[in-house]
Amino acid sequence: QIEELMAFSYHKRKASVVVLTGPFVAAPADGNVDDQMMYDDQFDALTEKVSAIVEACKGMKVVVIPSLKDLAAEYVFPQPMFDVDFDNEAILGLGNPSSFLVNNDITVGICTNDILQHIAGTLVEVQADQRLARIPRVAREVIRSRSYYPLVPAHPDAQVDYTLCHHCEFQSTTPDILILPSFLPAFAQKVEGTLVINPGLIRKHNFAEVTIGAGQGLVADRATVEIFKLT
């Protein structure tokens, strides 16, 4: 799917930045990891493909973020970046969570730990239609706390190392765009002045495209988001 997404992004959509979120090589459904070397080889082969594609796609930059489900990444949150040398300045490897700048003036924050689902699981719903209404409420909790993972105690699947929680805090500024991949339904909404996006999961062929118009106002007011499913 990653090769298809990158080719589509560059040739069909003329994307300037592509954000790839893990898991890239995930554990089998039964959780039985009996040959770590095989999975490491798969990840190495994938990174070589990504590097080759980026080399051919002049002008496109790629950001790579790990997931707790990645067999090639450390199983702790917050996570360091992948231990891999992409040998290409157009590829930026970051930890989970992280933030980065686009065009030197748009701050993008991203966290692949499913904080949306974890917080949503703590909410009590009185009526079925409240399920959709909870999305901005959950995102608002993240933004107001200025933390990519504000839930305490953490969900058991989150693998939070509380001695490293300071790495989960927002940096000096609240992100203009906050990307939170989740099992919850994909969405894009303006929350507390931030454009919050759940693009869905790449392994389910889901992704989001963000187009930002010119101007000086809030990025959330200048942005158009389309959520796709590659088939």
Coordinates of C-alpha atoms in Angstrom, one line a residue:
Q1 CA 0.0 0.0 0.0
I2 CA 2.8 2.4 0.8
E3 CA 4.3 2.3 -2.7
E4 CA 0.8 2.8 -4.2
L5 CA 0.2 5.7 -1.8
M6 CA 3.5 7.4 -2.6
A7 CA 3.0 7.0 -6.4
F8 CA -0.6 8.3 -6.2
S9 CA 0.5 11.2 -4.0
Y10 CA 3.3 12.3 -6.4
H11 CA 1.9 11.5 -9.9
K12 CA -1.8 12.1 -9.3
R13 CA -1.9 14.7 -6.5
K14 CA 1.4 16.5 -6.8
A15 CA 2.0 16.3 -3.1
S16 CA 4.9 18.2 -1.6
V17 CA 4.9 16.3 1.7
V18 CA 3.8 12.8 2.4
V19 CA 3.4 11.5 6.0
L20 CA 3.8 7.8 6.5
T21 CA 2.7 6.3 9.8
G22 CA 3.3 2.7 11.0
P23 CA 2.9 -0.1 11.4
F24 CA 5.0 -0.9 8.4
V25 CA 5.8 -4.4 9.4
A26 CA 3.3 -5.6 12.0
A27 CA 3.1 -8.7 14.1
P28 CA 0.9 -11.5 12.9
A29 CA -2.7 -11.7 14.1
D30 CA -1.8 -14.5 16.5
G31 CA 1.0 -12.4 18.0
N32 CA 3.5 -15.1 17.3
V33 CA 6.8 -13.5 16.4
D34 CA 9.1 -16.5 15.8
D35 CA 11.6 -15.0 13.4
Q36 CA 12.5 -11.4 14.2
M37 CA 15.3 -11.4 11.6
M38 CA 12.7 -12.1 8.8
Y39 CA 10.6 -9.1 9.9
D40 CA 13.8 -6.9 10.1
D41 CA 14.6 -8.0 6.6
Q42 CA 11.1 -7.1 5.4
F43 CA 11.4 -3.6 7.0
D44 CA 14.8 -3.1 5.4
A45 CA 13.4 -4.0 2.0
L46 CA 10.5 -1.6 2.6
T47 CA 12.8 1.3 3.5
E48 CA 14.9 0.7 0.4
K49 CA 11.8 0.9 -1.7
V50 CA 10.7 4.2 0.0
S51 CA 14.2 5.6 -0.5
A52 CA 14.1 4.6 -4.2
I53 CA 10.7 6.1 -4.8
V54 CA 11.6 9.4 -3.1
E55 CA 14.8 9.6 -5.2
A56 CA 12.6 9.4 -8.3
C57 CA 10.0 11.8 -7.0
K58 CA 12.0 15.1 -7.1
G59 CA 10.7 17.8 -4.8
M60 CA 8.6 15.5 -2.6
K61 CA 9.5 15.1 1.1
V62 CA 8.5 12.1 3.2
V63 CA 8.0 12.0 7.0
V64 CA 8.2 8.5 8.6
I65 CA 6.6 7.8 12.1
P66 CA 6.7 4.5 13.9
S67 CA 3.8 2.7 15.7
L68 CA 3.7 0.5 18.7
K69 CA 2.6 -2.3 16.4
D70 CA 5.9 -2.0 14.4
L71 CA 8.1 -5.0 14.9
A72 CA 11.1 -2.9 13.8
A73 CA 10.4 -0.2 16.5
E74 CA 10.8 -0.1 20.2
Y75 CA 7.8 -1.3 22.1
V76 CA 7.5 1.7 24.5
F77 CA 5.7 5.1 24.3
P78 CA 6.9 7.7 23.6
Q79 CA 8.9 5.9 20.9
P80 CA 12.2 6.9 19.4
M81 CA 12.5 7.2 15.6
F82 CA 13.3 4.1 13.6
D83 CA 16.9 3.0 13.9
V84 CA 17.5 3.3 10.1
D85 CA 19.5 5.5 7.8
F86 CA 17.4 6.5 4.9
D87 CA 20.4 8.2 3.3
N88 CA 18.2 10.8 1.7
E89 CA 17.7 14.3 2.9
A90 CA 14.1 14.3 1.6
I91 CA 13.1 11.6 4.1
L92 CA 12.6 12.7 7.7
G93 CA 12.4 10.0 10.4
L94 CA 10.8 11.1 13.6
G95 CA 9.7 9.6 16.9
N96 CA 6.2 9.0 18.1
P97 CA 4.8 11.5 19.0
S98 CA 6.5 14.3 17.1
S99 CA 6.0 17.7 15.5
F100 CA 7.6 19.2 12.4
L101 CA 7.3 22.3 10.2
V102 CA 5.9 22.5 6.7
N103 CA 7.1 25.5 4.6
N104 CA 8.8 26.8 7.8
D105 CA 5.5 28.2 9.1
I106 CA 2.9 25.4 9.6
T107 CA 3.3 23.2 12.6
V108 CA 2.2 19.6 12.2
G109 CA 1.9 17.3 15.2
I110 CA 1.4 13.6 15.0
C111 CA 0.8 10.6 17.4
T112 CA 0.2 7.1 16.2
N113 CA -0.8 5.8 19.7
D114 CA -4.5 5.6 19.4
I115 CA -5.3 8.3 22.0
L116 CA -8.7 9.1 20.3
Q117 CA -10.0 5.5 20.8
H118 CA -8.5 5.3 24.3
I119 CA -10.2 8.4 25.6
A120 CA -13.4 7.6 23.8
G121 CA -13.5 4.3 25.6
T122 CA -13.7 6.1 28.9
L123 CA -16.8 8.2 27.9
V124 CA -20.3 7.1 28.9
E125 CA -22.7 7.5 25.9
V126 CA -26.4 8.0 26.7
Q127 CA -27.6 8.0 23.1
A128 CA -26.3 6.5 19.9
D129 CA -26.0 9.9 18.2
Q130 CA -23.5 11.0 20.9
R131 CA -20.9 8.8 19.3
L132 CA -20.3 11.3 16.6
A133 CA -20.5 14.2 19.0
R134 CA -17.7 12.7 21.1
I135 CA -15.1 13.2 18.4
P136 CA -14.4 16.9 19.0
R137 CA -14.8 16.4 22.7
V138 CA -12.0 13.8 22.6
A139 CA -9.8 15.9 20.4
R140 CA -10.4 18.9 22.6
E141 CA -9.0 17.0 25.6
V142 CA -5.8 16.4 23.7
I143 CA -5.4 20.0 22.7
R144 CA -6.3 21.6 26.0
S145 CA -4.0 19.3 27.9
R146 CA -1.2 20.2 25.5
S147 CA -0.2 16.5 25.5
Y148 CA -0.3 13.9 22.8
Y149 CA -1.3 11.3 25.4
P150 CA -3.1 13.0 28.4
L151 CA -5.0 9.8 29.6
V152 CA -4.0 8.8 33.1
P153 CA -4.0 5.9 33.9
A154 CA -3.1 5.0 30.3
H155 CA -4.8 2.3 28.3
P156 CA -3.0 -1.0 28.7
D157 CA -2.2 -1.1 25.0
A158 CA -0.5 2.3 25.2
Q159 CA 2.7 1.1 26.7
V160 CA 3.4 4.5 28.3
D161 CA 6.7 5.0 30.2
Y162 CA 5.7 7.6 32.7
T163 CA 9.3 8.6 33.2
L164 CA 9.3 9.9 29.6
C165 CA 5.9 11.7 29.7
H166 CA 7.5 15.1 29.2
H167 CA 8.3 13.9 25.6
C168 CA 4.5 13.7 25.0
E169 CA 3.9 17.4 25.7
F170 CA 3.4 19.9 22.9
Q171 CA 6.4 22.0 22.2
S172 CA 6.3 25.8 22.4
T173 CA 3.2 26.1 20.1
T174 CA 0.0 24.2 19.7
P175 CA 0.1 22.4 16.3
D176 CA -1.8 24.0 13.4
I177 CA -2.5 20.5 12.2
L178 CA -2.9 17.5 14.5
I179 CA -2.8 14.0 12.9
L180 CA -4.1 11.2 15.1
P181 CA -4.5 7.9 13.2
S182 CA -7.2 5.9 14.9
F183 CA -9.5 2.9 14.7
L184 CA -12.4 5.4 15.1
P185 CA -14.1 6.6 11.9
A186 CA -11.9 8.9 9.8
F187 CA -12.6 12.6 10.2
A188 CA -11.2 16.1 9.8
Q189 CA -12.5 18.9 12.1
K190 CA -11.5 22.3 13.4
V191 CA -11.1 22.0 17.2
E192 CA -9.9 24.8 19.4
G193 CA -8.4 26.5 16.3
T194 CA -6.5 23.3 15.3
L195 CA -7.2 21.1 12.3
V196 CA -7.5 17.6 13.8
I197 CA -7.4 14.8 11.3
N198 CA -7.9 11.1 11.8
P199 CA -6.9 9.8 8.3
G200 CA -7.7 6.2 9.2
L201 CA -5.1 3.5 9.0
I202 CA -2.8 3.0 6.1
R203 CA -2.9 -0.8 6.3
K204 CA -6.6 -0.4 5.6
H205 CA -5.7 1.7 2.5
N206 CA -6.9 4.9 4.1
F207 CA -5.3 8.3 3.9
A208 CA -6.1 12.0 4.0
E209 CA -5.0 14.8 1.6
V210 CA -4.6 18.3 3.0
T211 CA -4.5 21.3 0.7
I212 CA -3.7 24.6 2.4
G213 CA -4.7 27.9 0.7
A214 CA -2.7 31.1 0.8
G215 CA -3.3 33.7 3.4
Q216 CA -2.6 34.8 7.0
G217 CA -5.5 33.3 8.9
L218 CA -5.7 30.0 10.8
V219 CA -4.5 27.0 8.9
A220 CA -7.7 25.2 9.9
D221 CA -9.7 27.9 8.1
R222 CA -7.5 27.8 4.9
A223 CA -7.3 24.0 4.6
T224 CA -9.3 21.6 2.6
V225 CA -9.2 17.9 3.6
E226 CA -10.2 14.9 1.5
I227 CA -10.1 11.4 3.0
F228 CA -9.5 8.6 0.5
K229 CA -9.4 4.9 0.3
L230 CA -7.0 3.4 -2.2
T231 CA -8.5 0.4 -4.0

